[in-house]
mmCIF file with all atom_site columns, C-alpha atoms in Angstrom:
data_model
loop_
_atom_site.group_PDB
_atom_site.id
_atom_site.type_symbol
_atom_site.label_atom_id
_atom_site.label_alt_id
_atom_site.label_comp_id
_atom_site.label_asym_id
_atom_site.label_entity_id
_atom_site.label_seq_id
_atom_site.pdbx_PDB_ins_code
_atom_site.Cartn_x
_atom_site.Cartn_y
_atom_site.Cartn_z
_atom_site.occupancy
_atom_site.B_iso_or_equiv
_atom_site.pdbx_formal_charge
_atom_site.auth_seq_id
_atom_site.auth_comp_id
_atom_site.auth_asym_id
_atom_site.auth_atom_id
_atom_site.pdbx_PDB_model_num
ATOM 1   C CA . MET T 1 1   ? 16.464  -246.790 -171.589 1.00 58.00 ? 1   MET T CA 1
ATOM 2   C CA . VAL T 1 2   ? 12.777  -247.137 -170.945 1.00 58.00 ? 2   VAL T CA 1
ATOM 3   C CA . LYS T 1 3   ? 11.321  -245.821 -167.699 1.00 60.00 ? 3   LYS T CA 1
ATOM 4   C CA . LYS T 1 4   ? 8.675   -247.773 -165.880 1.00 61.00 ? 4   LYS T CA 1
ATOM 5   C CA . ALA T 1 5   ? 5.585   -246.114 -164.540 1.00 59.00 ? 5   ALA T CA 1
ATOM 6   C CA . VAL T 1 6   ? 5.629   -246.038 -160.790 1.00 55.00 ? 6   VAL T CA 1
ATOM 7   C CA . SER T 1 7   ? 2.394   -246.306 -158.837 1.00 55.00 ? 7   SER T CA 1
ATOM 8   C CA . GLY T 1 8   ? 1.527   -244.324 -155.711 1.00 52.00 ? 8   GLY T CA 1
ATOM 9   C CA . GLU T 1 9   ? 1.736   -247.479 -153.611 1.00 52.00 ? 9   GLU T CA 1
ATOM 10  C CA . GLN T 1 10  ? 5.281   -248.134 -154.784 1.00 52.00 ? 10  GLN T CA 1
ATOM 11  C CA . VAL T 1 11  ? 6.330   -244.563 -153.895 1.00 49.00 ? 11  VAL T CA 1
ATOM 12  C CA . ALA T 1 12  ? 4.799   -244.956 -150.455 1.00 50.00 ? 12  ALA T CA 1
ATOM 13  C CA . ALA T 1 13  ? 6.650   -248.197 -149.953 1.00 50.00 ? 13  ALA T CA 1
ATOM 14  C CA . LYS T 1 14  ? 9.938   -246.560 -151.009 1.00 54.00 ? 14  LYS T CA 1
ATOM 15  C CA . ARG T 1 15  ? 9.454   -243.682 -148.524 1.00 55.00 ? 15  ARG T CA 1
ATOM 16  C CA . GLY T 1 16  ? 8.857   -245.993 -145.654 1.00 54.00 ? 16  GLY T CA 1
ATOM 17  C CA . GLY T 1 17  ? 5.179   -245.371 -145.308 1.00 51.00 ? 17  GLY T CA 1
ATOM 18  C CA . LEU T 1 18  ? 5.397   -241.555 -144.891 1.00 48.00 ? 18  LEU T CA 1
ATOM 19  C CA . VAL T 1 19  ? 2.674   -240.973 -147.419 1.00 48.00 ? 19  VAL T CA 1
ATOM 20  C CA . LYS T 1 20  ? 0.385   -243.376 -145.614 1.00 51.00 ? 20  LYS T CA 1
ATOM 21  C CA . ILE T 1 21  ? 0.839   -241.442 -142.362 1.00 49.00 ? 21  ILE T CA 1
ATOM 22  C CA . VAL T 1 22  ? 0.086   -238.054 -143.951 1.00 51.00 ? 22  VAL T CA 1
ATOM 23  C CA . ALA T 1 23  ? -2.794  -239.366 -146.000 1.00 53.00 ? 23  ALA T CA 1
ATOM 24  C CA . GLY T 1 24  ? -4.257  -241.125 -143.007 1.00 55.00 ? 24  GLY T CA 1
ATOM 25  C CA . SER T 1 25  ? -3.937  -238.180 -140.602 1.00 59.00 ? 25  SER T CA 1
ATOM 26  C CA . GLY T 1 26  ? -7.642  -237.372 -140.852 1.00 65.00 ? 26  GLY T CA 1
ATOM 27  C CA . GLY T 1 27  ? -7.224  -233.566 -141.283 1.00 78.00 ? 27  GLY T CA 1
ATOM 28  C CA . PHE T 1 28  ? -4.627  -233.151 -138.547 1.00 82.00 ? 28  PHE T CA 1
ATOM 29  C CA . THR T 1 29  ? -2.326  -231.204 -140.892 1.00 85.00 ? 29  THR T CA 1
ATOM 30  C CA . LEU T 1 30  ? -5.108  -228.836 -141.838 1.00 84.00 ? 30  LEU T CA 1
ATOM 31  C CA . MET T 1 31  ? -5.882  -228.194 -138.171 1.00 86.00 ? 31  MET T CA 1
ATOM 32  C CA . ALA T 1 32  ? -2.207  -227.609 -137.411 1.00 84.00 ? 32  ALA T CA 1
ATOM 33  C CA . VAL T 1 33  ? -2.003  -225.041 -140.212 1.00 86.00 ? 33  VAL T CA 1
ATOM 34  C CA . LEU T 1 34  ? -5.166  -223.278 -138.987 1.00 87.00 ? 34  LEU T CA 1
ATOM 35  C CA . VAL T 1 35  ? -3.789  -223.100 -135.427 1.00 87.00 ? 35  VAL T CA 1
ATOM 36  C CA . LEU T 1 36  ? -0.511  -221.711 -136.756 1.00 87.00 ? 36  LEU T CA 1
ATOM 37  C CA . VAL T 1 37  ? -2.341  -219.042 -138.793 1.00 88.00 ? 37  VAL T CA 1
ATOM 38  C CA . THR T 1 38  ? -4.465  -218.103 -135.769 1.00 88.00 ? 38  THR T CA 1
ATOM 39  C CA . ILE T 1 39  ? -1.428  -217.762 -133.502 1.00 88.00 ? 39  ILE T CA 1
ATOM 40  C CA . SER T 1 40  ? 0.318   -215.650 -136.154 1.00 85.00 ? 40  SER T CA 1
ATOM 41  C CA . GLY T 1 41  ? -2.756  -213.405 -136.422 1.00 84.00 ? 41  GLY T CA 1
ATOM 42  C CA . ILE T 1 42  ? -2.876  -212.901 -132.656 1.00 86.00 ? 42  ILE T CA 1
ATOM 43  C CA . GLY T 1 43  ? 0.826   -212.040 -132.679 1.00 81.00 ? 43  GLY T CA 1
ATOM 44  C CA . LEU T 1 44  ? 0.295   -209.479 -135.427 1.00 80.00 ? 44  LEU T CA 1
ATOM 45  C CA . ILE T 1 45  ? -2.591  -207.883 -133.526 1.00 81.00 ? 45  ILE T CA 1
ATOM 46  C CA . ALA T 1 46  ? -0.433  -207.600 -130.403 1.00 76.00 ? 46  ALA T CA 1
ATOM 47  C CA . ALA T 1 47  ? 2.399   -206.057 -132.421 1.00 74.00 ? 47  ALA T CA 1
ATOM 48  C CA . SER T 1 48  ? -0.057  -203.635 -134.024 1.00 75.00 ? 48  SER T CA 1
ATOM 49  C CA . GLN T 1 49  ? -1.366  -202.511 -130.611 1.00 76.00 ? 49  GLN T CA 1
ATOM 50  C CA . SER T 1 50  ? 2.179   -202.068 -129.370 1.00 79.00 ? 50  SER T CA 1
ATOM 51  C CA . TRP T 1 51  ? 3.125   -200.041 -132.441 1.00 81.00 ? 51  TRP T CA 1
ATOM 52  C CA . ARG T 1 52  ? 0.022   -197.869 -132.071 1.00 85.00 ? 52  ARG T CA 1
ATOM 53  C CA . THR T 1 53  ? 0.982   -197.111 -128.460 1.00 86.00 ? 53  THR T CA 1
ATOM 54  C CA . ILE T 1 54  ? 4.525   -196.166 -129.497 1.00 91.00 ? 54  ILE T CA 1
ATOM 55  C CA . VAL T 1 55  ? 3.221   -193.807 -132.190 1.00 91.00 ? 55  VAL T CA 1
ATOM 56  C CA . GLN T 1 56  ? 0.718   -192.242 -129.754 1.00 91.00 ? 56  GLN T CA 1
ATOM 57  C CA . ARG T 1 57  ? 3.447   -191.610 -127.158 1.00 93.00 ? 57  ARG T CA 1
ATOM 58  C CA . GLU T 1 58  ? 5.592   -189.915 -129.812 1.00 95.00 ? 58  GLU T CA 1
ATOM 59  C CA . ARG T 1 59  ? 2.655   -187.688 -130.787 1.00 94.00 ? 59  ARG T CA 1
ATOM 60  C CA . GLU T 1 60  ? 2.107   -186.778 -127.136 1.00 94.00 ? 60  GLU T CA 1
ATOM 61  C CA . GLU T 1 61  ? 5.750   -185.788 -126.752 1.00 95.00 ? 61  GLU T CA 1
ATOM 62  C CA . ALA T 1 62  ? 5.522   -183.676 -129.918 1.00 95.00 ? 62  ALA T CA 1
ATOM 63  C CA . LEU T 1 63  ? 2.309   -182.082 -128.612 1.00 96.00 ? 63  LEU T CA 1
ATOM 64  C CA . LEU T 1 64  ? 4.005   -181.157 -125.329 1.00 95.00 ? 64  LEU T CA 1
ATOM 65  C CA . PHE T 1 65  ? 7.063   -179.721 -127.098 1.00 96.00 ? 65  PHE T CA 1
ATOM 66  C CA . ASN T 1 66  ? 5.154   -177.825 -129.806 1.00 96.00 ? 66  ASN T CA 1
ATOM 67  C CA . GLY T 1 67  ? 2.567   -176.433 -127.401 1.00 96.00 ? 67  GLY T CA 1
ATOM 68  C CA . ASP T 1 68  ? 5.290   -175.322 -124.994 1.00 96.00 ? 68  ASP T CA 1
ATOM 69  C CA . GLN T 1 69  ? 7.193   -173.527 -127.782 1.00 96.00 ? 69  GLN T CA 1
ATOM 70  C CA . ILE T 1 70  ? 4.058   -171.644 -128.802 1.00 97.00 ? 70  ILE T CA 1
ATOM 71  C CA . ARG T 1 71  ? 3.216   -170.713 -125.207 1.00 96.00 ? 71  ARG T CA 1
ATOM 72  C CA . LYS T 1 72  ? 6.757   -169.376 -124.672 1.00 95.00 ? 72  LYS T CA 1
ATOM 73  C CA . ALA T 1 73  ? 6.510   -167.393 -127.911 1.00 95.00 ? 73  ALA T CA 1
ATOM 74  C CA . ILE T 1 74  ? 3.202   -165.864 -126.775 1.00 95.00 ? 74  ILE T CA 1
ATOM 75  C CA . ALA T 1 75  ? 4.880   -164.934 -123.483 1.00 94.00 ? 75  ALA T CA 1
ATOM 76  C CA . SER T 1 76  ? 7.750   -163.300 -125.368 1.00 93.00 ? 76  SER T CA 1
ATOM 77  C CA . TYR T 1 77  ? 5.315   -161.370 -127.570 1.00 92.00 ? 77  TYR T CA 1
ATOM 78  C CA . TYR T 1 78  ? 3.293   -160.248 -124.556 1.00 93.00 ? 78  TYR T CA 1
ATOM 79  C CA . THR T 1 79  ? 6.283   -159.005 -122.556 1.00 90.00 ? 79  THR T CA 1
ATOM 80  C CA . SER T 1 80  ? 8.143   -157.241 -125.379 1.00 87.00 ? 80  SER T CA 1
ATOM 81  C CA . GLY T 1 81  ? 5.803   -154.609 -126.722 1.00 74.00 ? 81  GLY T CA 1
ATOM 82  C CA . ALA T 1 82  ? 7.047   -151.858 -129.013 1.00 65.00 ? 82  ALA T CA 1
ATOM 83  C CA . SER T 1 83  ? 8.120   -148.599 -127.347 1.00 57.00 ? 83  SER T CA 1
ATOM 84  C CA . GLY T 1 84  ? 7.670   -150.131 -123.912 1.00 59.00 ? 84  GLY T CA 1
ATOM 85  C CA . VAL T 1 85  ? 4.012   -150.981 -124.517 1.00 61.00 ? 85  VAL T CA 1
ATOM 86  C CA . GLU T 1 86  ? 3.470   -154.411 -123.037 1.00 67.00 ? 86  GLU T CA 1
ATOM 87  C CA . GLY T 1 87  ? 0.503   -156.565 -122.310 1.00 80.00 ? 87  GLY T CA 1
ATOM 88  C CA . ALA T 1 88  ? -0.899  -157.427 -125.726 1.00 88.00 ? 88  ALA T CA 1
ATOM 89  C CA . TYR T 1 89  ? -1.409  -160.939 -127.017 1.00 93.00 ? 89  TYR T CA 1
ATOM 90  C CA . PRO T 1 90  ? -0.873  -161.673 -130.745 1.00 93.00 ? 90  PRO T CA 1
ATOM 91  C CA . GLN T 1 91  ? -3.845  -161.397 -133.087 1.00 93.00 ? 91  GLN T CA 1
ATOM 92  C CA . ARG T 1 92  ? -2.594  -164.200 -135.358 1.00 94.00 ? 92  ARG T CA 1
ATOM 93  C CA . MET T 1 93  ? -0.016  -166.986 -135.126 1.00 95.00 ? 93  MET T CA 1
ATOM 94  C CA . GLU T 1 94  ? 1.932   -165.272 -137.898 1.00 95.00 ? 94  GLU T CA 1
ATOM 95  C CA . ASP T 1 95  ? 2.541   -162.330 -135.519 1.00 93.00 ? 95  ASP T CA 1
ATOM 96  C CA . LEU T 1 96  ? 4.810   -164.652 -133.548 1.00 94.00 ? 96  LEU T CA 1
ATOM 97  C CA . LEU T 1 97  ? 6.914   -165.255 -136.654 1.00 94.00 ? 97  LEU T CA 1
ATOM 98  C CA . LYS T 1 98  ? 7.256   -161.577 -137.516 1.00 92.00 ? 98  LYS T CA 1
ATOM 99  C CA . ASP T 1 99  ? 6.112   -159.117 -134.871 1.00 89.00 ? 99  ASP T CA 1
ATOM 100 C CA . PRO T 1 100 ? 4.295   -156.272 -136.719 1.00 87.00 ? 100 PRO T CA 1
ATOM 101 C CA . ARG T 1 101 ? 4.786   -153.888 -133.781 1.00 85.00 ? 101 ARG T CA 1
ATOM 102 C CA . PHE T 1 102 ? 8.494   -153.379 -134.541 1.00 85.00 ? 102 PHE T CA 1
ATOM 103 C CA . PRO T 1 103 ? 10.205  -151.609 -137.456 1.00 85.00 ? 103 PRO T CA 1
ATOM 104 C CA . VAL T 1 104 ? 12.857  -154.370 -137.609 1.00 87.00 ? 104 VAL T CA 1
ATOM 105 C CA . ILE T 1 105 ? 12.021  -158.037 -137.826 1.00 86.00 ? 105 ILE T CA 1
ATOM 106 C CA . GLN T 1 106 ? 11.519  -159.541 -134.405 1.00 89.00 ? 106 GLN T CA 1
ATOM 107 C CA . ARG T 1 107 ? 10.755  -163.234 -134.166 1.00 92.00 ? 107 ARG T CA 1
ATOM 108 C CA . HIS T 1 108 ? 9.222   -164.880 -131.136 1.00 93.00 ? 108 HIS T CA 1
ATOM 109 C CA . LEU T 1 109 ? 8.894   -168.225 -132.899 1.00 94.00 ? 109 LEU T CA 1
ATOM 110 C CA . ARG T 1 110 ? 10.995  -169.673 -135.725 1.00 92.00 ? 110 ARG T CA 1
ATOM 111 C CA . LYS T 1 111 ? 8.067   -171.539 -137.284 1.00 93.00 ? 111 LYS T CA 1
ATOM 112 C CA . VAL T 1 112 ? 4.470   -172.289 -136.424 1.00 92.00 ? 112 VAL T CA 1
ATOM 113 C CA . TYR T 1 113 ? 4.762   -175.739 -134.911 1.00 95.00 ? 113 TYR T CA 1
ATOM 114 C CA . PRO T 1 114 ? 1.954   -178.037 -136.061 1.00 96.00 ? 114 PRO T CA 1
ATOM 115 C CA . ASN T 1 115 ? -0.536  -179.795 -133.854 1.00 96.00 ? 115 ASN T CA 1
ATOM 116 C CA . PRO T 1 116 ? 0.663   -183.425 -134.097 1.00 95.00 ? 116 PRO T CA 1
ATOM 117 C CA . LEU T 1 117 ? -2.778  -184.789 -133.204 1.00 93.00 ? 117 LEU T CA 1
ATOM 118 C CA . ASP T 1 118 ? -4.494  -183.037 -136.126 1.00 93.00 ? 118 ASP T CA 1
ATOM 119 C CA . SER T 1 119 ? -4.116  -184.384 -139.662 1.00 90.00 ? 119 SER T CA 1
ATOM 120 C CA . GLU T 1 120 ? -3.807  -180.802 -140.956 1.00 93.00 ? 120 GLU T CA 1
ATOM 121 C CA . GLY T 1 121 ? -1.635  -179.633 -138.041 1.00 92.00 ? 121 GLY T CA 1
ATOM 122 C CA . LYS T 1 122 ? -4.141  -176.981 -136.958 1.00 95.00 ? 122 LYS T CA 1
ATOM 123 C CA . TRP T 1 123 ? -4.498  -175.754 -133.383 1.00 96.00 ? 123 TRP T CA 1
ATOM 124 C CA . GLU T 1 124 ? -7.534  -174.517 -131.528 1.00 96.00 ? 124 GLU T CA 1
ATOM 125 C CA . PHE T 1 125 ? -7.010  -171.161 -129.787 1.00 96.00 ? 125 PHE T CA 1
ATOM 126 C CA . VAL T 1 126 ? -7.610  -169.901 -126.284 1.00 96.00 ? 126 VAL T CA 1
ATOM 127 C CA . ARG T 1 127 ? -8.485  -166.221 -126.738 1.00 95.00 ? 127 ARG T CA 1
ATOM 128 C CA . ASP T 1 128 ? -8.650  -163.266 -124.380 1.00 92.00 ? 128 ASP T CA 1
ATOM 129 C CA . GLY T 1 129 ? -11.629 -160.922 -124.117 1.00 91.00 ? 129 GLY T CA 1
ATOM 130 C CA . THR T 1 130 ? -10.541 -159.004 -127.241 1.00 91.00 ? 130 THR T CA 1
ATOM 131 C CA . GLY T 1 131 ? -10.116 -162.097 -129.420 1.00 93.00 ? 131 GLY T CA 1
ATOM 132 C CA . ARG T 1 132 ? -6.320  -162.201 -129.232 1.00 94.00 ? 132 ARG T CA 1
ATOM 133 C CA . ILE T 1 133 ? -4.485  -165.526 -128.887 1.00 96.00 ? 133 ILE T CA 1
ATOM 134 C CA . LYS T 1 134 ? -3.252  -166.332 -125.404 1.00 95.00 ? 134 LYS T CA 1
ATOM 135 C CA . GLY T 1 135 ? -2.828  -170.065 -125.888 1.00 96.00 ? 135 GLY T CA 1
ATOM 136 C CA . VAL T 1 136 ? -3.388  -173.169 -127.996 1.00 97.00 ? 136 VAL T CA 1
ATOM 137 C CA . PHE T 1 137 ? -4.751  -176.665 -127.510 1.00 96.00 ? 137 PHE T CA 1
ATOM 138 C CA . ALA T 1 138 ? -5.521  -179.819 -129.481 1.00 95.00 ? 138 ALA T CA 1
ATOM 139 C CA . ASN T 1 139 ? -9.276  -180.333 -129.670 1.00 91.00 ? 139 ASN T CA 1
ATOM 140 C CA . ARG T 1 140 ? -9.203  -184.106 -129.245 1.00 91.00 ? 140 ARG T CA 1
ATOM 141 C CA . LYS T 1 141 ? -11.493 -186.132 -127.007 1.00 93.00 ? 141 LYS T CA 1
ATOM 142 C CA . GLU T 1 142 ? -9.167  -189.148 -126.641 1.00 92.00 ? 142 GLU T CA 1
ATOM 143 C CA . LYS T 1 143 ? -7.743  -189.973 -123.224 1.00 93.00 ? 143 LYS T CA 1
ATOM 144 C CA . PRO T 1 144 ? -4.002  -189.212 -123.000 1.00 94.00 ? 144 PRO T CA 1
ATOM 145 C CA . LEU T 1 145 ? -1.591  -192.063 -122.371 1.00 90.00 ? 145 LEU T CA 1
ATOM 146 C CA . LYS T 1 146 ? 0.655   -189.837 -120.271 1.00 91.00 ? 146 LYS T CA 1
ATOM 147 C CA . VAL T 1 147 ? -0.962  -189.033 -116.931 1.00 88.00 ? 147 VAL T CA 1
ATOM 148 C CA . LYS T 1 148 ? 1.955   -188.027 -114.684 1.00 90.00 ? 148 LYS T CA 1
ATOM 149 C CA . GLN T 1 149 ? 5.543   -186.764 -114.591 1.00 88.00 ? 149 GLN T CA 1
ATOM 150 C CA . PHE T 1 150 ? 4.819   -183.570 -116.489 1.00 91.00 ? 150 PHE T CA 1
ATOM 151 C CA . ALA T 1 151 ? 7.132   -180.559 -116.343 1.00 89.00 ? 151 ALA T CA 1
ATOM 152 C CA . GLU T 1 152 ? 6.340   -178.247 -113.435 1.00 89.00 ? 152 GLU T CA 1
ATOM 153 C CA . ASP T 1 153 ? 4.669   -175.706 -115.745 1.00 88.00 ? 153 ASP T CA 1
ATOM 154 C CA . TYR T 1 154 ? 2.179   -178.377 -116.837 1.00 92.00 ? 154 TYR T CA 1
ATOM 155 C CA . SER T 1 155 ? 1.452   -180.211 -113.595 1.00 90.00 ? 155 SER T CA 1
ATOM 156 C CA . GLU T 1 156 ? -2.285  -179.515 -114.096 1.00 92.00 ? 156 GLU T CA 1
ATOM 157 C CA . PHE T 1 157 ? -2.175  -181.899 -117.089 1.00 94.00 ? 157 PHE T CA 1
ATOM 158 C CA . GLU T 1 158 ? -2.111  -184.793 -114.584 1.00 93.00 ? 158 GLU T CA 1
ATOM 159 C CA . ASN T 1 159 ? -5.846  -184.224 -114.041 1.00 89.00 ? 159 ASN T CA 1
ATOM 160 C CA . ALA T 1 160 ? -6.671  -184.054 -117.765 1.00 92.00 ? 160 ALA T CA 1
ATOM 161 C CA . LYS T 1 161 ? -9.350  -186.413 -119.024 1.00 95.00 ? 161 LYS T CA 1
ATOM 162 C CA . THR T 1 162 ? -8.741  -185.649 -122.744 1.00 95.00 ? 162 THR T CA 1
ATOM 163 C CA . TYR T 1 163 ? -6.096  -184.013 -124.910 1.00 95.00 ? 163 TYR T CA 1
ATOM 164 C CA . ALA T 1 164 ? -8.387  -180.978 -125.157 1.00 95.00 ? 164 ALA T CA 1
ATOM 165 C CA . ASP T 1 165 ? -7.616  -180.376 -121.465 1.00 95.00 ? 165 ASP T CA 1
ATOM 166 C CA . TRP T 1 166 ? -3.915  -179.886 -122.293 1.00 95.00 ? 166 TRP T CA 1
ATOM 167 C CA . LYS T 1 167 ? -4.058  -176.111 -122.801 1.00 96.00 ? 167 LYS T CA 1
ATOM 168 C CA . PHE T 1 168 ? -0.805  -174.258 -123.472 1.00 96.00 ? 168 PHE T CA 1
ATOM 169 C CA . VAL T 1 169 ? -1.771  -170.805 -122.226 1.00 95.00 ? 169 VAL T CA 1
ATOM 170 C CA . PHE T 1 170 ? 0.404   -167.871 -121.226 1.00 95.00 ? 170 PHE T CA 1
ATOM 171 C CA . VAL T 1 171 ? -0.855  -166.191 -118.067 1.00 91.00 ? 171 VAL T CA 1
ATOM 172 C CA . PRO T 1 172 ? 1.051   -163.056 -116.963 1.00 89.00 ? 172 PRO T CA 1
ATOM 173 C CA . GLY T 1 173 ? 2.728   -163.777 -113.649 1.00 79.00 ? 173 GLY T CA 1
ATOM 174 C CA . GLY T 1 174 ? 2.398   -167.545 -114.228 1.00 70.00 ? 174 GLY T CA 1
ATOM 175 C CA . PRO T 1 175 ? 4.826   -170.055 -115.794 1.00 57.00 ? 175 PRO T CA 1
ATOM 176 C CA . ALA T 1 176 ? 6.972   -168.724 -118.649 1.00 52.00 ? 176 ALA T CA 1
ATOM 177 C CA . SER T 1 177 ? 6.437   -165.121 -117.533 1.00 51.00 ? 177 SER T CA 1
ATOM 178 C CA . ASN T 1 178 ? 10.094  -164.314 -118.113 1.00 48.00 ? 178 ASN T CA 1
ATOM 179 C CA . PRO T 1 179 ? 10.825  -165.736 -121.560 1.00 50.00 ? 179 PRO T CA 1
ATOM 180 C CA . ALA T 1 180 ? 14.165  -165.440 -123.276 1.00 49.00 ? 180 ALA T CA 1
ATOM 181 C CA . ALA T 1 181 ? 14.628  -162.347 -125.421 1.00 46.00 ? 181 ALA T CA 1
ATOM 182 C CA . PRO T 1 182 ? 13.089  -162.712 -128.881 1.00 49.00 ? 182 PRO T CA 1
ATOM 183 C CA . GLU T 1 183 ? 15.341  -163.057 -131.885 1.00 50.00 ? 183 GLU T CA 1
ATOM 184 C CA . GLN T 1 184 ? 15.990  -159.815 -133.803 1.00 48.00 ? 184 GLN T CA 1
ATOM 185 C CA . THR T 1 185 ? 17.255  -159.648 -137.351 1.00 46.00 ? 185 THR T CA 1
ATOM 186 C CA . GLY T 1 186 ? 18.085  -156.681 -139.476 1.00 45.00 ? 186 GLY T CA 1
ATOM 187 C CA . GLY T 1 187 ? 16.755  -157.809 -142.825 1.00 45.00 ? 187 GLY T CA 1
ATOM 188 C CA . GLU T 1 188 ? 13.825  -159.632 -144.331 1.00 40.00 ? 188 GLU T CA 1
ATOM 189 C CA . GLY T 1 189 ? 14.142  -163.312 -143.731 1.00 36.00 ? 189 GLY T CA 1
#
């Protein structure tokens, strides 16, 4: 069986003129595709902004939790001096993991919680007059998303203009002055 060559006009006639409509649309299809791409791009930008906000809120929550844990550990260290000697802040963060003032291991913090706003997880320190650590903060100049409904101990954060204003500092007689007893273990851990 021999097949006949079919011309473009014959195909158009067989399809009821559909090809003529598309071919004669004068660029309407191209414009429709460009509008669709533009709308999709705007949607992706909106989703990206929304995702960025979600991630930032999670980092803020981690900052509040991690900073609070460190402040409570500093309070525990300060109030539980060896042989009844109290009132000293730690010299290093590692002193919170293993208090060098005791013959047995005494832990005020299970791990050094990272700063979630720093790519390396490092904190900036608030130091007393002797250079000992009495608190930590994230040295970031961005404006926090959270501006109210802080825990009572951190109500001053409502006035913060940047994350650097969120300082997790132990002040004797202030919040977290009566921390839970530090964890004691008998062996090296």
